[in-house]
Amino acid sequence: MSSVAVIDYGMGNLHSIAKALQHADSRVNVQITADASVIRAADHVVFPGVGAIRDCMHALNDSGLADVIREVAQSKPFLGICLGMQALLTDSEENDGIACLNVFSGHARRFADHMLDADGNVLKIPHMGWNQVKQNPHPLWRDIPDRSRFYFVHSYYAAPDDPRHSAATADYPQAFTCALAKDNMFAVQFHPEKSQTVGLQLLQNFLAWDGIA
Amino acid sequence: MSLAKRIIPCLDVDNGRVVKGVKFVDIRDAGDPVEIARRYDREGADEITFLDITATHDNRDTIVHVVEQVASEVFIPLTVGGGIRVLEDIRRMLNAGADKVGINSAAVFRPEFVKEAAEKFGSQCIVVAIDAKKVSQDGEENRWEIFTHGGRKPTGINAVEWAVRMKDYGAGEILLTSMDRDGTKSGFDLALTRAISEAVSIPVIASGGVGNLDHLADGIIEGKADAVLAASIFHFAEYTIEQAKKHMQSRGIEVRL
């Protein structure tokens, strides 16, 4: 039986992602774990996260999971979600600047205050709700119509140094990168586990993925 | 085309059943929360909010169980409000599968609770619920005040100033209910909604008073709300969520269909 490890480093509720993975493929053994050996042994790894980046990086560094993540992110199908995506970058502007895992070269930047939409209304931060995702070709978008809406909630976004690592963009109001891809790694800013049918399809695609882009 | 305006059906849950009262009296039974949540998910609800109106502490486990069940099969954001008083209440709801919690009277009683909650769990899951009533007379400049205890107890706090303070304390979203309109089916208090939405940089959900589909659209267009919340028009099958979204779209509002 194929297995997926959901990395538990104490940042937020992992119930939803675990349930959604199980729902996406009932044959997969889903394990919520902080155990490095379980993470290394899993076929697929999911790295979720909500909250603030400082606490996230502290938790990863203190537990030793930072090194485990750097290792498995190079070796097996790996999916970062939300704060888990931002933690993969070089650094983040949040909490006055925090060094991150540097798996993807790039930066997490804050949306500017007082941005206006087309009607002249001020755009709210966090960017919260269902936004359209414009795909760049990747196996994880299989059977998901381009510009499908996914659920977002975040105030910071990923700015990769290499634009070829952008696997999708969304507009708020300018286009920003909302998915990253490189080799066996994929990461999304939105929450597939909260994005109904299209989110479950993405998780199913991930569980079926061999890590070859 | 970009971010969609949200429609959020609200389930008032009492002892494990969905109920709906008019101005907190005359409570009618509207069914099983898990079944209703499933239906709303199918119809395209953007989120679901549960308001636990259970009076006694002993029955608190019931709402946790409801959230667990819904979160196992409905994969959209879930918010739980009602009786959230300490950090442990929040942890419990998030562990049960809620994505956000609504904090209401506990914030009025001790505003620092919102700060502590946002620091501990992140602003993205902290919704501050504001129950406001108009206290200015006709001809005066509009003024709304925060009320607690189901709209019975005035606090002397200005609603707009309160919303700004809650945002500064780390609230990620405001759920704004007009106690004058709640249960009346006469539409949102649009002046109130607009005043709060323009005063804060975080999303505002309009609530209280929806009786027809134009009211939902008005809340977005005139009230400048980011999301609209309604209960009875959906529970008693007067309208489906899909009808509501199509109507909003016909009035030029971007929705997820």
Coordinates of C-alpha atoms in Angstrom, one line a residue:
Chain A
M1 CA 0.0 0.0 0.0
S2 CA 1.2 3.4 -0.9
S3 CA 1.8 5.9 1.9
V4 CA 1.7 9.7 2.4
A5 CA 3.3 11.5 5.3
V6 CA 1.7 14.7 6.5
I7 CA 4.5 16.6 8.4
D8 CA 3.3 17.6 11.8
Y9 CA 5.4 20.4 13.4
G10 CA 2.7 21.9 15.6
M11 CA 1.5 24.5 13.1
G12 CA -2.2 24.3 12.8
N13 CA -4.8 21.7 12.2
L14 CA -3.9 18.7 10.1
H15 CA -7.2 17.0 10.2
S16 CA -8.5 18.7 7.1
I17 CA -5.6 17.8 4.9
A18 CA -5.4 14.2 6.2
K19 CA -9.1 13.7 5.6
A20 CA -8.9 15.3 2.1
L21 CA -6.0 13.0 1.1
Q22 CA -7.9 10.0 2.3
H23 CA -11.0 11.1 0.4
A24 CA -8.9 11.7 -2.7
D25 CA -7.6 8.2 -2.6
S26 CA -9.0 5.7 -0.1
R27 CA -6.3 3.2 -0.8
V28 CA -3.5 5.4 0.5
N29 CA -2.2 5.1 4.0
V30 CA -2.2 8.7 5.4
Q31 CA 0.1 9.3 8.4
I32 CA 0.3 12.6 10.3
T33 CA 3.8 12.5 11.8
A34 CA 6.7 14.3 13.2
D35 CA 8.9 11.2 13.0
A36 CA 11.8 11.6 10.6
S37 CA 12.0 7.8 9.8
V38 CA 8.3 7.7 8.9
I39 CA 8.7 10.8 6.7
R40 CA 11.8 9.2 5.0
A41 CA 9.9 6.0 4.4
A42 CA 6.8 7.5 2.9
D43 CA 6.1 7.4 -0.8
H44 CA 4.7 11.0 -0.9
V45 CA 5.2 13.9 1.5
V46 CA 2.9 16.8 2.3
F47 CA 4.2 19.8 4.1
P48 CA 1.2 22.0 5.2
G49 CA 1.1 25.0 7.5
V50 CA -0.8 28.0 8.7
G51 CA 0.1 30.9 10.9
A52 CA 3.2 33.0 11.1
I53 CA 6.6 32.2 9.5
R54 CA 8.7 32.9 12.6
D55 CA 6.9 30.3 14.6
C56 CA 7.0 27.9 11.7
M57 CA 10.8 28.2 11.2
H58 CA 11.4 27.9 14.9
A59 CA 9.4 24.8 15.1
L60 CA 11.1 23.3 12.0
N61 CA 14.6 24.2 13.3
D62 CA 14.0 23.1 16.9
S63 CA 12.6 19.8 15.9
G64 CA 15.2 19.0 13.4
L65 CA 12.5 18.6 10.7
A66 CA 14.1 21.3 8.6
D67 CA 16.9 19.0 7.5
V68 CA 14.5 16.1 6.9
I69 CA 12.4 18.4 4.7
R70 CA 15.4 19.6 2.7
E71 CA 16.3 15.9 2.2
V72 CA 13.0 14.5 1.2
A73 CA 12.2 17.5 -1.0
Q74 CA 15.0 16.4 -3.2
S75 CA 14.0 12.8 -3.4
K76 CA 10.3 12.1 -3.6
P77 CA 7.0 13.6 -4.7
F78 CA 6.6 16.5 -2.3
L79 CA 3.7 19.0 -1.9
G80 CA 4.0 22.2 0.1
I81 CA 0.7 24.0 1.1
C82 CA 0.2 27.7 2.1
L83 CA 2.8 28.5 4.8
G84 CA 4.5 25.2 3.8
M85 CA 5.0 26.8 0.3
Q86 CA 6.4 30.0 1.7
A87 CA 8.8 28.1 4.1
L88 CA 10.4 26.5 1.0
L89 CA 11.6 29.9 -0.2
T90 CA 14.9 31.6 0.6
D91 CA 13.3 34.1 3.0
S92 CA 10.2 35.9 4.0
E93 CA 9.4 39.6 4.7
E94 CA 7.0 38.5 7.5
N95 CA 8.0 39.1 11.1
D96 CA 10.7 41.6 10.0
G97 CA 12.5 39.1 7.8
I98 CA 13.0 35.4 8.4
A99 CA 15.4 33.0 6.7
C100 CA 13.5 30.0 5.3
L101 CA 14.5 26.6 4.0
N102 CA 15.9 27.8 0.6
V103 CA 14.6 24.9 -1.4
F104 CA 13.2 27.3 -3.9
S105 CA 15.3 30.4 -4.6
G106 CA 12.9 33.3 -4.0
H107 CA 11.1 35.5 -1.4
A108 CA 7.8 35.7 0.4
R109 CA 6.5 39.2 0.0
R110 CA 3.5 41.0 1.5
F111 CA 0.7 42.3 -0.6
A112 CA 0.8 46.1 -0.8
D113 CA -1.7 48.1 1.3
H114 CA -4.4 50.1 -0.4
M115 CA -4.3 48.2 -3.7
L116 CA -7.5 49.0 -5.8
D117 CA -9.7 46.7 -7.8
A118 CA -11.1 47.6 -11.3
D119 CA -14.0 49.5 -9.6
G120 CA -11.7 51.5 -7.4
N121 CA -12.5 49.6 -4.2
V122 CA -9.6 48.9 -1.8
L123 CA -8.6 45.3 -1.9
K124 CA -8.7 43.6 1.5
I125 CA -5.7 41.8 3.1
P126 CA -5.6 38.9 3.7
H127 CA -6.5 37.8 0.2
M128 CA -9.3 35.6 1.3
G129 CA -11.7 33.5 -0.8
W130 CA -12.0 31.7 -4.1
N131 CA -9.7 33.0 -6.9
Q132 CA -9.0 31.8 -10.4
V133 CA -5.8 29.9 -10.9
K134 CA -4.0 30.2 -14.3
Q135 CA -2.0 27.1 -14.9
N136 CA 1.4 26.5 -16.5
P137 CA 1.7 23.0 -17.9
H138 CA 2.3 20.4 -15.1
P139 CA 1.0 16.8 -14.5
L140 CA -0.6 17.9 -11.2
W141 CA -3.2 20.0 -13.2
R142 CA -4.5 16.9 -15.0
D143 CA -8.3 17.0 -15.3
I144 CA -8.6 20.4 -13.7
P145 CA -9.9 23.1 -16.0
D146 CA -7.6 26.1 -16.4
R147 CA -8.8 29.1 -14.4
S148 CA -10.6 26.9 -11.9
R149 CA -11.2 28.6 -8.5
F150 CA -9.3 27.5 -5.4
Y151 CA -9.6 28.8 -1.9
F152 CA -6.9 31.2 -0.6
V153 CA -6.2 32.9 2.7
H154 CA -2.9 34.7 3.0
S155 CA -1.2 38.1 3.2
Y156 CA 2.2 37.1 1.7
Y157 CA 2.9 35.5 -1.7
A158 CA 5.9 33.8 -3.3
A159 CA 8.1 35.7 -5.7
P160 CA 10.5 33.0 -7.2
D161 CA 13.8 34.2 -8.6
D162 CA 13.4 31.9 -11.6
P163 CA 10.1 32.5 -13.4
R164 CA 10.3 29.0 -14.8
H165 CA 9.5 27.7 -11.3
S166 CA 6.0 29.3 -11.4
A167 CA 3.4 26.6 -12.0
A168 CA 0.4 28.9 -11.8
T169 CA -0.6 32.5 -11.2
A170 CA -3.6 34.3 -9.8
D171 CA -4.5 38.0 -10.0
Y172 CA -4.8 40.3 -6.9
P173 CA -5.0 42.7 -8.7
Q174 CA -1.6 42.0 -10.4
A175 CA -0.6 38.4 -11.3
F176 CA 1.3 36.7 -8.5
T177 CA 2.8 33.2 -8.4
C178 CA 0.4 30.8 -6.6
A179 CA 2.1 27.5 -7.4
L180 CA 5.8 26.5 -7.6
A181 CA 7.2 23.5 -9.3
K182 CA 10.7 22.1 -9.7
D183 CA 11.6 18.5 -10.3
N184 CA 9.8 16.3 -7.8
M185 CA 8.5 19.4 -5.8
F186 CA 5.2 21.1 -6.1
A187 CA 3.9 23.8 -3.8
V188 CA 0.6 25.8 -3.7
Q189 CA -0.4 29.0 -1.9
F190 CA -4.1 28.0 -1.9
H191 CA -5.7 25.2 0.1
P192 CA -6.5 22.2 -2.0
E193 CA -8.0 20.5 1.0
K194 CA -10.6 23.4 1.2
S195 CA -11.1 23.8 -2.5
Q196 CA -13.9 21.2 -3.0
T197 CA -13.8 19.1 -6.2
V198 CA -10.9 20.8 -7.9
G199 CA -8.8 20.6 -4.7
L200 CA -9.5 16.9 -4.2
Q201 CA -8.5 16.3 -7.9
L202 CA -5.2 18.1 -7.3
L203 CA -4.6 15.9 -4.3
Q204 CA -5.5 12.8 -6.2
N205 CA -3.1 13.9 -9.0
F206 CA -0.4 14.4 -6.4
L207 CA -0.9 10.9 -4.9
A208 CA -0.7 9.4 -8.4
W209 CA 2.4 11.4 -9.3
D210 CA 5.8 9.8 -9.7
G211 CA 7.6 13.1 -9.2
I212 CA 8.6 13.6 -12.8
A213 CA 7.6 17.0 -14.1
Chain B
M1 CA -11.8 38.5 -13.3
S2 CA -10.3 37.6 -10.0
L3 CA -11.4 37.1 -6.4
A4 CA -15.1 36.0 -6.1
K5 CA -17.5 37.4 -3.6
R6 CA -18.5 34.7 -1.2
I7 CA -21.9 33.4 -0.1
I8 CA -21.8 31.8 3.4
P9 CA -24.9 29.9 4.7
C10 CA -25.1 30.0 8.5
L11 CA -26.4 27.2 10.6
D12 CA -27.6 28.1 14.1
V13 CA -27.0 24.9 16.0
D14 CA -28.7 24.1 19.3
N15 CA -28.0 20.7 20.9
G16 CA -27.0 19.2 17.6
R17 CA -30.0 20.5 15.6
V18 CA -30.2 23.4 13.2
V19 CA -32.7 26.1 14.4
K20 CA -33.6 29.5 13.3
G21 CA -35.2 32.2 15.4
V22 CA -36.5 35.6 14.7
K23 CA -34.6 38.1 16.9
F24 CA -33.5 35.2 19.0
V25 CA -37.1 34.0 19.9
D26 CA -39.6 31.8 18.1
I27 CA -37.1 29.1 17.3
R28 CA -38.0 26.7 14.5
D29 CA -36.3 23.4 13.8
A30 CA -34.6 23.3 10.4
G31 CA -32.9 19.9 10.5
D32 CA -29.7 17.9 10.8
P33 CA -26.6 20.0 10.5
V34 CA -24.5 17.4 8.7
E35 CA -27.2 16.8 6.1
I36 CA -27.7 20.5 5.6
A37 CA -24.0 21.2 5.3
R38 CA -23.7 18.5 2.6
R39 CA -26.5 20.0 0.6
Y40 CA -25.0 23.5 0.8
D41 CA -21.6 22.1 -0.3
R42 CA -23.3 20.5 -3.3
E43 CA -25.1 23.7 -4.2
G44 CA -21.8 25.6 -4.2
A45 CA -21.6 27.4 -0.8
D46 CA -18.2 29.1 -0.6
E47 CA -17.9 28.4 3.2
I48 CA -20.2 27.3 6.0
T49 CA -20.6 28.9 9.4
F50 CA -21.9 27.1 12.5
L51 CA -23.2 29.2 15.3
D52 CA -23.4 27.2 18.5
I53 CA -26.3 28.7 20.5
T54 CA -26.3 25.8 23.0
A55 CA -26.9 27.5 26.4
T56 CA -25.2 25.0 28.7
H57 CA -21.6 24.1 28.9
D58 CA -22.4 20.4 29.1
N59 CA -23.7 20.3 25.6
R60 CA -20.6 21.8 24.1
D61 CA -19.3 18.4 22.9
T62 CA -22.2 18.2 20.5
I63 CA -20.9 21.0 18.3
V64 CA -17.4 19.5 18.2
H65 CA -18.9 16.3 17.0
V66 CA -21.0 18.1 14.3
V67 CA -17.8 19.9 13.0
E68 CA -15.9 16.6 13.0
Q69 CA -18.5 14.9 11.0
V70 CA -18.9 17.7 8.5
A71 CA -15.2 18.2 8.1
S72 CA -14.7 14.6 7.2
E73 CA -16.8 14.9 4.0
V74 CA -17.2 18.6 3.2
F75 CA -14.0 20.2 1.8
I76 CA -14.7 23.9 2.0
P77 CA -13.8 26.3 4.8
L78 CA -15.8 25.9 8.0
T79 CA -16.2 28.5 10.7
V80 CA -17.5 27.9 14.2
G81 CA -18.8 30.6 16.6
G82 CA -20.7 30.8 19.8
G83 CA -19.2 30.2 23.3
I84 CA -15.5 30.7 22.2
R85 CA -14.0 32.1 25.4
V86 CA -10.5 30.8 26.0
L87 CA -7.6 29.6 23.8
E88 CA -8.5 26.0 24.6
D89 CA -12.0 26.5 22.9
I90 CA -10.2 27.6 19.8
R91 CA -7.8 24.7 19.8
R92 CA -10.6 22.3 20.2
M93 CA -12.6 23.6 17.3
L94 CA -9.6 23.7 15.0
N95 CA -8.7 20.2 15.9
A96 CA -12.2 19.1 15.2
G97 CA -11.7 20.4 11.6
A98 CA -12.9 24.0 11.8
D99 CA -10.8 26.5 9.8
K100 CA -11.8 29.6 11.6
V101 CA -13.5 30.6 14.9
G102 CA -15.8 33.4 15.5
I103 CA -15.2 35.4 18.7
N104 CA -18.0 37.7 19.9
S105 CA -18.7 38.6 23.6
A106 CA -15.4 37.2 24.8
A107 CA -13.7 40.0 22.8
V108 CA -16.0 42.6 24.3
F109 CA -15.3 41.3 27.8
R110 CA -11.5 41.2 27.3
P111 CA -10.2 42.6 23.9
E112 CA -6.7 41.2 24.5
F113 CA -8.2 37.7 24.0
V114 CA -8.3 38.5 20.2
K115 CA -4.6 39.5 20.3
E116 CA -3.6 36.3 22.1
A117 CA -5.7 34.2 19.8
A118 CA -4.3 35.7 16.6
E119 CA -0.7 35.3 18.0
K120 CA -1.3 31.7 18.9
F121 CA -3.3 30.4 15.9
G122 CA -2.7 33.1 13.2
S123 CA -5.0 35.9 12.0
Q124 CA -6.3 33.7 9.2
C125 CA -8.5 31.8 11.6
I126 CA -9.7 34.6 13.9
V127 CA -13.1 36.1 12.9
V128 CA -14.4 38.8 15.2
A129 CA -18.2 38.8 15.3
I130 CA -19.8 42.2 15.9
D131 CA -23.4 42.6 16.8
A132 CA -24.3 46.2 16.3
K133 CA -27.5 48.4 16.7
K134 CA -28.2 51.8 15.4
V135 CA -28.3 54.3 18.4
S136 CA -28.4 57.6 16.5
Q137 CA -31.8 59.3 16.0
D138 CA -33.2 60.3 12.6
G139 CA -31.5 63.4 11.4
E140 CA -28.3 62.8 13.4
E141 CA -25.1 61.4 12.0
N142 CA -25.2 57.6 11.9
R143 CA -23.9 55.9 15.0
W144 CA -23.9 52.2 15.9
E145 CA -23.1 50.6 19.1
I146 CA -22.0 47.1 20.1
F147 CA -24.6 45.0 21.9
T148 CA -24.1 41.7 23.7
H149 CA -26.5 39.0 25.1
G150 CA -28.3 38.5 21.8
G151 CA -28.8 42.2 21.3
R152 CA -30.2 43.0 24.7
K153 CA -27.2 44.6 26.4
P154 CA -25.6 47.8 25.2
T155 CA -21.9 48.3 25.8
G156 CA -21.4 51.9 24.9
I157 CA -18.7 50.9 22.3
N158 CA -18.9 52.5 18.9
A159 CA -19.1 49.8 16.3
V160 CA -16.8 51.3 13.7
E161 CA -14.1 52.1 16.2
W162 CA -14.4 48.6 17.6
A163 CA -14.0 47.0 14.2
V164 CA -10.8 49.0 13.6
R165 CA -9.5 48.0 17.0
M166 CA -10.2 44.3 16.4
K167 CA -8.3 44.5 13.1
D168 CA -5.4 46.1 14.9
Y169 CA -5.5 43.3 17.5
G170 CA -5.1 40.7 14.7
A171 CA -8.6 39.7 13.6
G172 CA -8.4 38.3 10.0
E173 CA -12.0 39.0 9.2
I174 CA -15.1 40.7 10.6
L175 CA -18.6 39.1 10.8
L176 CA -20.9 42.0 11.1
T177 CA -24.5 41.5 12.2
S178 CA -27.1 44.2 12.4
M179 CA -29.3 43.4 15.4
D180 CA -31.9 45.8 14.1
R181 CA -32.3 43.7 10.9
D182 CA -31.5 40.1 12.1
G183 CA -34.5 37.9 11.4
T184 CA -36.6 40.7 9.8
K185 CA -36.0 39.7 6.2
S186 CA -35.9 43.5 5.3
G187 CA -32.3 43.4 4.1
F188 CA -28.8 44.3 5.5
D189 CA -28.2 47.6 7.3
L190 CA -26.2 48.8 4.2
A191 CA -25.0 52.1 5.8
L192 CA -23.6 50.1 8.7
T193 CA -22.0 47.5 6.4
R194 CA -20.4 50.1 4.3
A195 CA -19.1 52.2 7.2
I196 CA -17.3 49.1 8.7
S197 CA -16.1 47.7 5.4
E198 CA -14.5 51.1 4.4
A199 CA -13.0 51.5 7.9
V200 CA -11.0 48.2 8.0
S201 CA -8.5 46.7 5.6
I202 CA -9.7 43.1 6.4
P203 CA -12.6 41.3 4.8
V204 CA -16.1 42.0 6.1
I205 CA -19.0 39.5 6.0
A206 CA -22.4 41.2 6.1
S207 CA -25.1 39.4 8.1
G208 CA -28.6 40.0 9.5
G209 CA -31.8 40.6 7.6
V210 CA -31.6 38.8 4.3
G211 CA -35.1 38.1 2.9
N212 CA -34.4 37.9 -0.9
L213 CA -31.7 37.6 -3.4
D214 CA -31.4 41.3 -4.1
H215 CA -30.5 41.8 -0.5
L216 CA -27.4 39.7 -1.0
A217 CA -26.3 41.6 -4.1
D218 CA -27.0 45.0 -2.3
G219 CA -24.7 43.9 0.6
I220 CA -21.9 43.5 -1.9
I221 CA -22.6 46.5 -4.2
E222 CA -23.8 49.1 -1.8
G223 CA -22.5 47.7 1.5
K224 CA -19.1 46.9 0.0
A225 CA -19.0 43.6 1.9
D226 CA -16.6 40.9 0.8
A227 CA -19.0 38.1 1.6
V228 CA -22.7 37.7 2.6
L229 CA -24.1 35.4 5.2
A230 CA -27.7 34.2 5.4
A231 CA -29.6 31.5 7.2
S232 CA -33.3 31.1 6.8
I233 CA -33.7 31.8 3.1
F234 CA -31.5 28.8 2.5
H235 CA -32.7 26.5 5.3
F236 CA -36.3 26.6 4.4
A237 CA -35.4 26.1 0.7
E238 CA -36.8 29.4 -0.4
Y239 CA -33.7 29.7 -2.6
T240 CA -30.8 27.5 -3.4
I241 CA -27.2 28.8 -3.1
E242 CA -26.9 28.3 -6.8
Q243 CA -29.9 30.6 -7.5
A244 CA -28.4 33.2 -5.2
K245 CA -25.1 33.1 -7.0
K246 CA -26.7 33.3 -10.5
H247 CA -28.7 36.3 -9.3
M248 CA -25.6 38.0 -7.9
Q249 CA -23.8 37.3 -11.2
S250 CA -26.7 38.9 -13.1
R251 CA -26.1 42.1 -11.1
G252 CA -22.5 42.1 -12.2
I253 CA -20.9 40.5 -9.1
E254 CA -18.1 38.0 -9.6
V255 CA -19.0 34.6 -8.0
R256 CA -17.8 31.1 -8.1
L257 CA -20.2 29.0 -10.1

